[in-house]
Amino acid sequence: MTDRDMETDHLPENTGGAGHGAVTTVAEDPFQDPGLPAHRPRVTDLDPRAAKRAERQVALLFMIAVVGVIGSMVCYTFVPNTKVHRFTGLGTVNMNNLALGLCLGFAFLALGCGAIHWARTLMTDVDLVQERHPMKSDPESTAFAVSEFKQGVADSGFTKYPLIRRSLLTAMMVLPLPAVWLLRDLGPMPKDALRHTLWAPGMKLVNPNTGQPLRVSDVTVGTLALANPANLNDDPDERIDNLAKAAVLVVRLPQEALKGSEAQKKKQWDWSVDGVMAFSKICTHVGCPVALYEQQTHHMLCPCHQSTFDLSDDGKVIFGPAARSLPQLPITVDADGNLVAVSDFREPVGPSFWERG
Amino acid sequence: MSATTAPGAGAAGQYDDVKTDPVSSWADERLGIYKGSKNLIRKVFPDHWSFLLGEIALFSFILILLSGVFLTLWFNPSMGEVEYHGSYLPLDGVSMSQAYASTLNISFDVRAGLLMRQVHHWAALIFIMAIMVHMLRIFFTGAFRKPREINWLIGFTLMVLGLLEGFAGYSLPDDLLSGTGLRIASGVILSIPIVGTYVSYFLFGGNFPGHDFIPRLFTIHVLLIPALIVGLVTAHLILVFVQKHTQWAGPGKTNDNVVGLPLLPVYTAKAGGFMFVIFGVVFLLAGLVQINPIWAYGPYTPDQISAGSQPDWYIGFLEGSLRMMPNWEWNIWGHTLSFNVLIPSLIVPGILFTALAVWPFLEQWITGDKREHHILDRPRNRPTRTAFGVGGITFYGVLWLAGGNDLIATHFHLSVEALTWTFRVLIFLGPVIAFWCTKRIALGLQRRDKDKVLHGRETGIIKVSLEGEFTEVHEPLSAGERYRLTAHEVQKPLELGPATDENGVERPGNRALKLRAKASEAMFSDHVETTVEEYKEIEAGHGHH
């Protein structure tokens, strides 16, 4: 739409309005701009002693800054970094940090306050008026610039040789592609990595702190145990990446606590050892480890976004933004009575992704 | 009046007695500093407390750069695992990344290291806070209007870069809290349709967390984004100089002048002094108030978390958005669409930020106003814009509060489920209520201004007449105050002419025009106008009270 199509009558300048723009209607207009008020002198403008006092105040502030800066270096050197002290309201404080912060903080504050005090008391406070000019170029500059540009374009032959023009534009269009293409080696293709964890048939569940295999007797109703796959430390380079997918939590539920359809209850019980069952610790929302276990209700809460899973109902989401149940890891016992995995998880753990399906 | 006009070519010898010092002249002969600075030295800046907000952002950014350089001298951006044996005994022997170990080293073994870490973190929090409040000031006073739309966009980009830079910064130490933040970010990336999994694998160099991400983030945090911010801040400031600062309406202040104090000496002293005041406040905070005690969180490991995990304040709105979203997820044709992550973390902020970026252009389209504006609006005089702004703040505020729903729940003994549901309702209702209330308040304030202009100021002096009637004495406003309250334009809604011309041909762009007229009607129809005629009528009628 061009300016010509638009109604401009509604713009205040054209409606007459209160007519402030037109200062020419003098005495007629009680709302007119009375102009800049007369300057009111400050005490320091009138009284030389006040000005002298202000000078001393500014100088004092600047000297405080000097003291603070030197003090900070003294503190850096002599206040031990290891000394801590407990202050009410501040908690335990590193004394070196406190001393440095106070010295430099007050030094900067004094320097700043000195400069501002100087400006406010002793520098001019008489308002100056400068004109504004429209940002738009004047017609002469516009005409000159346009003709210069046209001359430049004409000299280049950019419009005269379409083949050059088009091939150049094509070249410019393909030019940015390598900026993306050459980044290919940033990472490997995901393939099916998100679908697999370290869990495999017969893999022992071990206590993350002691490294000891977990046994059925270690888990009673109401306790929450954590477990890692026994081979987690085999590849130190990949340990954390593997842990991010394989971490499980182990709880024990009485059979009568299970909810849901018969098929679901049967599955959940079959994948457990006498009610000792393992669930993925990785939230199906965005991947935080779920951590808060409510023993009575068997609810598992993720502290990040409060997704709540009911472990007695096959890990179903009962509140919060997570969409999918916590995956259960099928487990059994080996000949020595240690808990071991029956297989890997039967579905991908952790956050959803496009290819998950 | 100061010298705004450049001295023209005078008679030969006219300037012979102008003394220049040899150093400046040396520089001038090579750089032309005299002609370059002649209009800058005494350039006038208007004075108002609200113009300092952007300065706070600038000065805290300077502090971030300086303290950041200090930190890079010791920080080791590596995810390689080491066993810690430093001064902090509770973590002795614990396996951790070198990034985390070197951050512990900066905190406990490098003198002034903790101070600089805390300066860096406090200054970053203040930086983003100042940017946002500055942006709100620009919004509510209409300082984004022509010719400053480009500077609005630059400022908007700086705000977004600030958020990214802050998030990148607090993710670097690789402590449990920052690692959790990255885990959430990786989950968000995975939710992006089609390319999400690939983007995640490329960014992290494979599985999360991998070994590549912190070194990559480090380069982004200390080189890429700071360079962009420095460049854009420079452009931002150049435009402020070229376009000259806006000013409030008042006696002697017009759209064609700028009234204030000169750069040299007053603004140099005031702004320079203010810079040191900001430095001082940040150093005092860094000395006195602990921030981000990463040693208390422990090193990141993907199977651990602490309850009450909170991001830095400026990420809180995204956190809240994620928390309050219902758990919608679709599986179609073997693909997963995680609306529960996609909507709150990418679409909602996308809409919020886009609305912010395009507002100046939207408003200009509605008003059809193509003139330059250098006099600021008082927020009450633009009730609809102000109401939109407060509605937006409310929307953001509800998101932000929802980001702390667990802490609110534990602190006030409330149910986190009930709180989440409250926020789910408030996110829709809150902005509407805020919009409506703000508009009423703004129009009420307009009426009060009108009352003041027409009837004068309430003096608090009560007179009793002989009949026993109590009246309050009103004092007429000064001419300056009257001007200040009436100087704004009263925007009238756009009125449409006939939809067809005399030949019955439909006006081009009719539908767009109708939409504009409707928007204009909604925005401006209820503005309160105080006219000279009203004033005169009252003056003539019963004079002063």
PDB file of N, CA, C and O in Angstrom, chain B residues 491-534:
ATOM      1  N   GLN B 491      -4.036  10.529  19.595  1.00  0.00           N
ATOM      2  CA  GLN B 491      -4.197   9.763  18.357  1.00  0.00           C
ATOM      3  C   GLN B 491      -5.664   9.445  18.117  1.00  0.00           C
ATOM      4  O   GLN B 491      -6.348   8.945  19.008  1.00  0.00           O
ATOM      5  N   LYS B 492      -6.152   9.747  16.918  1.00  0.00           N
ATOM      6  CA  LYS B 492      -7.538   9.426  16.576  1.00  0.00           C
ATOM      7  C   LYS B 492      -7.561   8.147  15.754  1.00  0.00           C
ATOM      8  O   LYS B 492      -6.646   7.898  14.979  1.00  0.00           O
ATOM      9  N   PRO B 493      -8.628   7.357  15.937  1.00  0.00           N
ATOM     10  CA  PRO B 493      -8.690   6.145  15.112  1.00  0.00           C
ATOM     11  C   PRO B 493      -8.764   6.494  13.630  1.00  0.00           C
ATOM     12  O   PRO B 493      -9.305   7.536  13.260  1.00  0.00           O
ATOM     13  N   LEU B 494      -8.250   5.608  12.848  1.00  0.00           N
ATOM     14  CA  LEU B 494      -8.282   5.772  11.396  1.00  0.00           C
ATOM     15  C   LEU B 494      -9.724   5.677  10.924  1.00  0.00           C
ATOM     16  O   LEU B 494     -10.430   4.722  11.239  1.00  0.00           O
ATOM     17  N   GLU B 495     -10.168   6.676  10.189  1.00  0.00           N
ATOM     18  CA  GLU B 495     -11.535   6.593   9.675  1.00  0.00           C
ATOM     19  C   GLU B 495     -11.489   6.275   8.198  1.00  0.00           C
ATOM     20  O   GLU B 495     -10.765   6.914   7.439  1.00  0.00           O
ATOM     21  N   LEU B 496     -12.285   5.301   7.817  1.00  0.00           N
ATOM     22  CA  LEU B 496     -12.282   4.875   6.417  1.00  0.00           C
ATOM     23  C   LEU B 496     -13.241   5.731   5.618  1.00  0.00           C
ATOM     24  O   LEU B 496     -14.335   6.046   6.077  1.00  0.00           O
ATOM     25  N   GLY B 497     -12.829   6.094   4.426  1.00  0.00           N
ATOM     26  CA  GLY B 497     -13.739   6.755   3.513  1.00  0.00           C
ATOM     27  C   GLY B 497     -14.648   5.696   2.892  1.00  0.00           C
ATOM     28  O   GLY B 497     -14.673   4.544   3.346  1.00  0.00           O
ATOM     29  N   PRO B 498     -15.410   6.051   1.871  1.00  0.00           N
ATOM     30  CA  PRO B 498     -16.255   5.047   1.213  1.00  0.00           C
ATOM     31  C   PRO B 498     -15.401   3.930   0.626  1.00  0.00           C
ATOM     32  O   PRO B 498     -14.280   4.166   0.184  1.00  0.00           O
ATOM     33  N   ALA B 499     -15.949   2.713   0.667  1.00  0.00           N
ATOM     34  CA  ALA B 499     -15.184   1.556   0.215  1.00  0.00           C
ATOM     35  C   ALA B 499     -15.004   1.560  -1.298  1.00  0.00           C
ATOM     36  O   ALA B 499     -14.132   0.886  -1.828  1.00  0.00           O
ATOM     37  N   THR B 500     -15.872   2.289  -2.005  1.00  0.00           N
ATOM     38  CA  THR B 500     -15.727   2.357  -3.456  1.00  0.00           C
ATOM     39  C   THR B 500     -15.620   3.823  -3.853  1.00  0.00           C
ATOM     40  O   THR B 500     -16.093   4.707  -3.137  1.00  0.00           O
ATOM     41  N   ASP B 501     -14.963   4.085  -4.935  1.00  0.00           N
ATOM     42  CA  ASP B 501     -14.849   5.477  -5.380  1.00  0.00           C
ATOM     43  C   ASP B 501     -16.081   5.894  -6.173  1.00  0.00           C
ATOM     44  O   ASP B 501     -17.061   5.142  -6.271  1.00  0.00           O
ATOM     45  N   GLU B 502     -16.054   7.065  -6.738  1.00  0.00           N
ATOM     46  CA  GLU B 502     -17.261   7.599  -7.390  1.00  0.00           C
ATOM     47  C   GLU B 502     -17.710   6.744  -8.579  1.00  0.00           C
ATOM     48  O   GLU B 502     -18.863   6.759  -8.959  1.00  0.00           O
ATOM     49  N   ASN B 503     -16.778   5.963  -9.104  1.00  0.00           N
ATOM     50  CA  ASN B 503     -17.138   5.102 -10.231  1.00  0.00           C
ATOM     51  C   ASN B 503     -17.550   3.707  -9.788  1.00  0.00           C
ATOM     52  O   ASN B 503     -17.718   2.813 -10.607  1.00  0.00           O
ATOM     53  N   GLY B 504     -17.654   3.523  -8.475  1.00  0.00           N
ATOM     54  CA  GLY B 504     -18.077   2.219  -7.972  1.00  0.00           C
ATOM     55  C   GLY B 504     -16.965   1.197  -7.955  1.00  0.00           C
ATOM     56  O   GLY B 504     -17.201   0.017  -7.731  1.00  0.00           O
ATOM     57  N   VAL B 505     -15.746   1.670  -8.202  1.00  0.00           N
ATOM     58  CA  VAL B 505     -14.631   0.724  -8.183  1.00  0.00           C
ATOM     59  C   VAL B 505     -14.141   0.575  -6.741  1.00  0.00           C
ATOM     60  O   VAL B 505     -13.974   1.559  -6.026  1.00  0.00           O
ATOM     61  N   GLU B 506     -13.931  -0.675  -6.347  1.00  0.00           N
ATOM     62  CA  GLU B 506     -13.527  -0.908  -4.967  1.00  0.00           C
ATOM     63  C   GLU B 506     -12.131  -0.354  -4.733  1.00  0.00           C
ATOM     64  O   GLU B 506     -11.248  -0.482  -5.582  1.00  0.00           O
ATOM     65  N   ARG B 507     -11.958   0.268  -3.596  1.00  0.00           N
ATOM     66  CA  ARG B 507     -10.657   0.823  -3.253  1.00  0.00           C
ATOM     67  C   ARG B 507      -9.634  -0.322  -3.132  1.00  0.00           C
ATOM     68  O   ARG B 507      -9.938  -1.367  -2.569  1.00  0.00           O
ATOM     69  N   PRO B 508      -8.461  -0.121  -3.670  1.00  0.00           N
ATOM     70  CA  PRO B 508      -7.475  -1.209  -3.589  1.00  0.00           C
ATOM     71  C   PRO B 508      -7.051  -1.463  -2.136  1.00  0.00           C
ATOM     72  O   PRO B 508      -7.020  -0.544  -1.317  1.00  0.00           O
ATOM     73  N   GLY B 509      -6.748  -2.706  -1.852  1.00  0.00           N
ATOM     74  CA  GLY B 509      -6.294  -3.064  -0.501  1.00  0.00           C
ATOM     75  C   GLY B 509      -7.374  -2.882   0.536  1.00  0.00           C
ATOM     76  O   GLY B 509      -7.117  -2.557   1.689  1.00  0.00           O
ATOM     77  N   ASN B 510      -8.628  -3.059   0.131  1.00  0.00           N
ATOM     78  CA  ASN B 510      -9.745  -2.741   1.004  1.00  0.00           C
ATOM     79  C   ASN B 510      -9.744  -3.562   2.288  1.00  0.00           C
ATOM     80  O   ASN B 510      -9.998  -3.048   3.368  1.00  0.00           O
ATOM     81  N   ARG B 511      -9.468  -4.854   2.137  1.00  0.00           N
ATOM     82  CA  ARG B 511      -9.553  -5.714   3.325  1.00  0.00           C
ATOM     83  C   ARG B 511      -8.470  -5.379   4.337  1.00  0.00           C
ATOM     84  O   ARG B 511      -8.714  -5.310   5.535  1.00  0.00           O
ATOM     85  N   ALA B 512      -7.265  -5.133   3.837  1.00  0.00           N
ATOM     86  CA  ALA B 512      -6.168  -4.765   4.733  1.00  0.00           C
ATOM     87  C   ALA B 512      -6.506  -3.455   5.438  1.00  0.00           C
ATOM     88  O   ALA B 512      -6.252  -3.277   6.634  1.00  0.00           O
ATOM     89  N   LEU B 513      -7.126  -2.554   4.685  1.00  0.00           N
ATOM     90  CA  LEU B 513      -7.471  -1.256   5.236  1.00  0.00           C
ATOM     91  C   LEU B 513      -8.527  -1.394   6.330  1.00  0.00           C
ATOM     92  O   LEU B 513      -8.466  -0.746   7.369  1.00  0.00           O
ATOM     93  N   LYS B 514      -9.489  -2.282   6.081  1.00  0.00           N
ATOM     94  CA  LYS B 514     -10.537  -2.505   7.078  1.00  0.00           C
ATOM     95  C   LYS B 514      -9.940  -3.058   8.363  1.00  0.00           C
ATOM     96  O   LYS B 514     -10.297  -2.653   9.464  1.00  0.00           O
ATOM     97  N   LEU B 515      -9.006  -4.003   8.182  1.00  0.00           N
ATOM     98  CA  LEU B 515      -8.345  -4.602   9.338  1.00  0.00           C
ATOM     99  C   LEU B 515      -7.603  -3.527  10.116  1.00  0.00           C
ATOM    100  O   LEU B 515      -7.646  -3.456  11.342  1.00  0.00           O
ATOM    101  N   ARG B 516      -6.951  -2.640   9.351  1.00  0.00           N
ATOM    102  CA  ARG B 516      -6.203  -1.569   9.991  1.00  0.00           C
ATOM    103  C   ARG B 516      -7.119  -0.630  10.743  1.00  0.00           C
ATOM    104  O   ARG B 516      -6.817  -0.188  11.853  1.00  0.00           O
ATOM    105  N   ALA B 517      -8.254  -0.329  10.129  1.00  0.00           N
ATOM    106  CA  ALA B 517      -9.199   0.580  10.772  1.00  0.00           C
ATOM    107  C   ALA B 517      -9.705  -0.036  12.064  1.00  0.00           C
ATOM    108  O   ALA B 517      -9.866   0.640  13.082  1.00  0.00           O
ATOM    109  N   LYS B 518      -9.938  -1.345  12.033  1.00  0.00           N
ATOM    110  CA  LYS B 518     -10.422  -2.025  13.239  1.00  0.00           C
ATOM    111  C   LYS B 518      -9.368  -1.957  14.341  1.00  0.00           C
ATOM    112  O   LYS B 518      -9.666  -1.650  15.494  1.00  0.00           O
ATOM    113  N   ALA B 519      -8.113  -2.250  13.961  1.00  0.00           N
ATOM    114  CA  ALA B 519      -7.028  -2.210  14.943  1.00  0.00           C
ATOM    115  C   ALA B 519      -6.872  -0.800  15.490  1.00  0.00           C
ATOM    116  O   ALA B 519      -6.682  -0.588  16.691  1.00  0.00           O
ATOM    117  N   SER B 520      -6.998   0.161  14.596  1.00  0.00           N
ATOM    118  CA  SER B 520      -6.838   1.553  14.993  1.00  0.00           C
ATOM    119  C   SER B 520      -7.960   1.965  15.947  1.00  0.00           C
ATOM    120  O   SER B 520      -7.736   2.640  16.949  1.00  0.00           O
ATOM    121  N   GLU B 521      -9.182   1.506  15.636  1.00  0.00           N
ATOM    122  CA  GLU B 521     -10.341   1.787  16.482  1.00  0.00           C
ATOM    123  C   GLU B 521     -10.102   1.214  17.888  1.00  0.00           C
ATOM    124  O   GLU B 521     -10.298   1.882  18.901  1.00  0.00           O
ATOM    125  N   ALA B 522      -9.628  -0.028  17.917  1.00  0.00           N
ATOM    126  CA  ALA B 522      -9.411  -0.682  19.206  1.00  0.00           C
ATOM    127  C   ALA B 522      -8.319   0.019  19.996  1.00  0.00           C
ATOM    128  O   ALA B 522      -8.364   0.085  21.215  1.00  0.00           O
ATOM    129  N   MET B 523      -7.361   0.551  19.269  1.00  0.00           N
ATOM    130  CA  MET B 523      -6.216   1.134  19.975  1.00  0.00           C
ATOM    131  C   MET B 523      -6.451   2.549  20.442  1.00  0.00           C
ATOM    132  O   MET B 523      -5.944   2.962  21.473  1.00  0.00           O
ATOM    133  N   PHE B 524      -7.213   3.305  19.696  1.00  0.00           N
ATOM    134  CA  PHE B 524      -7.212   4.743  19.962  1.00  0.00           C
ATOM    135  C   PHE B 524      -8.565   5.350  20.267  1.00  0.00           C
ATOM    136  O   PHE B 524      -8.650   6.525  20.592  1.00  0.00           O
ATOM    137  N   SER B 525      -9.667   4.568  20.129  1.00  0.00           N
ATOM    138  CA  SER B 525     -10.977   5.217  20.179  1.00  0.00           C
ATOM    139  C   SER B 525     -11.274   5.831  21.539  1.00  0.00           C
ATOM    140  O   SER B 525     -12.021   6.782  21.628  1.00  0.00           O
ATOM    141  N   ASP B 526     -10.675   5.298  22.610  1.00  0.00           N
ATOM    142  CA  ASP B 526     -11.080   5.810  23.916  1.00  0.00           C
ATOM    143  C   ASP B 526     -10.080   6.771  24.548  1.00  0.00           C
ATOM    144  O   ASP B 526     -10.112   7.003  25.744  1.00  0.00           O
ATOM    145  N   HIS B 527      -9.167   7.302  23.761  1.00  0.00           N
ATOM    146  CA  HIS B 527      -8.222   8.250  24.349  1.00  0.00           C
ATOM    147  C   HIS B 527      -8.928   9.492  24.849  1.00  0.00           C
ATOM    148  O   HIS B 527      -9.900   9.953  24.254  1.00  0.00           O
ATOM    149  N   VAL B 528      -8.440  10.039  25.943  1.00  0.00           N
ATOM    150  CA  VAL B 528      -9.041  11.220  26.537  1.00  0.00           C
ATOM    151  C   VAL B 528      -8.360  12.453  25.959  1.00  0.00           C
ATOM    152  O   VAL B 528      -7.142  12.545  25.937  1.00  0.00           O
ATOM    153  N   GLU B 529      -9.168  13.373  25.484  1.00  0.00           N
ATOM    154  CA  GLU B 529      -8.587  14.566  24.896  1.00  0.00           C
ATOM    155  C   GLU B 529      -8.909  15.782  25.754  1.00  0.00           C
ATOM    156  O   GLU B 529     -10.023  15.926  26.259  1.00  0.00           O
ATOM    157  N   THR B 530      -7.929  16.610  25.934  1.00  0.00           N
ATOM    158  CA  THR B 530      -8.147  17.866  26.658  1.00  0.00           C
ATOM    159  C   THR B 530      -7.962  18.984  25.654  1.00  0.00           C
ATOM    160  O   THR B 530      -6.879  19.142  25.100  1.00  0.00           O
ATOM    161  N   THR B 531      -9.018  19.757  25.396  1.00  0.00           N
ATOM    162  CA  THR B 531      -8.895  20.760  24.356  1.00  0.00           C
ATOM    163  C   THR B 531      -8.786  22.150  24.963  1.00  0.00           C
ATOM    164  O   THR B 531      -9.209  22.398  26.090  1.00  0.00           O
ATOM    165  N   VAL B 532      -8.211  23.012  24.185  1.00  0.00           N
ATOM    166  CA  VAL B 532      -8.080  24.416  24.578  1.00  0.00           C
ATOM    167  C   VAL B 532      -9.461  25.001  24.857  1.00  0.00           C
ATOM    168  O   VAL B 532      -9.651  25.769  25.802  1.00  0.00           O
ATOM    169  N   GLU B 533     -10.434  24.588  24.039  1.00  0.00           N
ATOM    170  CA  GLU B 533     -11.780  25.133  24.196  1.00  0.00           C
ATOM    171  C   GLU B 533     -12.341  24.813  25.572  1.00  0.00           C
ATOM    172  O   GLU B 533     -12.899  25.682  26.241  1.00  0.00           O
ATOM    173  N   GLU B 534     -12.163  23.549  25.988  1.00  0.00           N
ATOM    174  CA  GLU B 534     -12.650  23.160  27.319  1.00  0.00           C
ATOM    175  C   GLU B 534     -12.023  24.036  28.389  1.00  0.00           C
ATOM    176  O   GLU B 534     -12.670  24.483  29.331  1.00  0.00           O
TER     177      GLU B 534
END
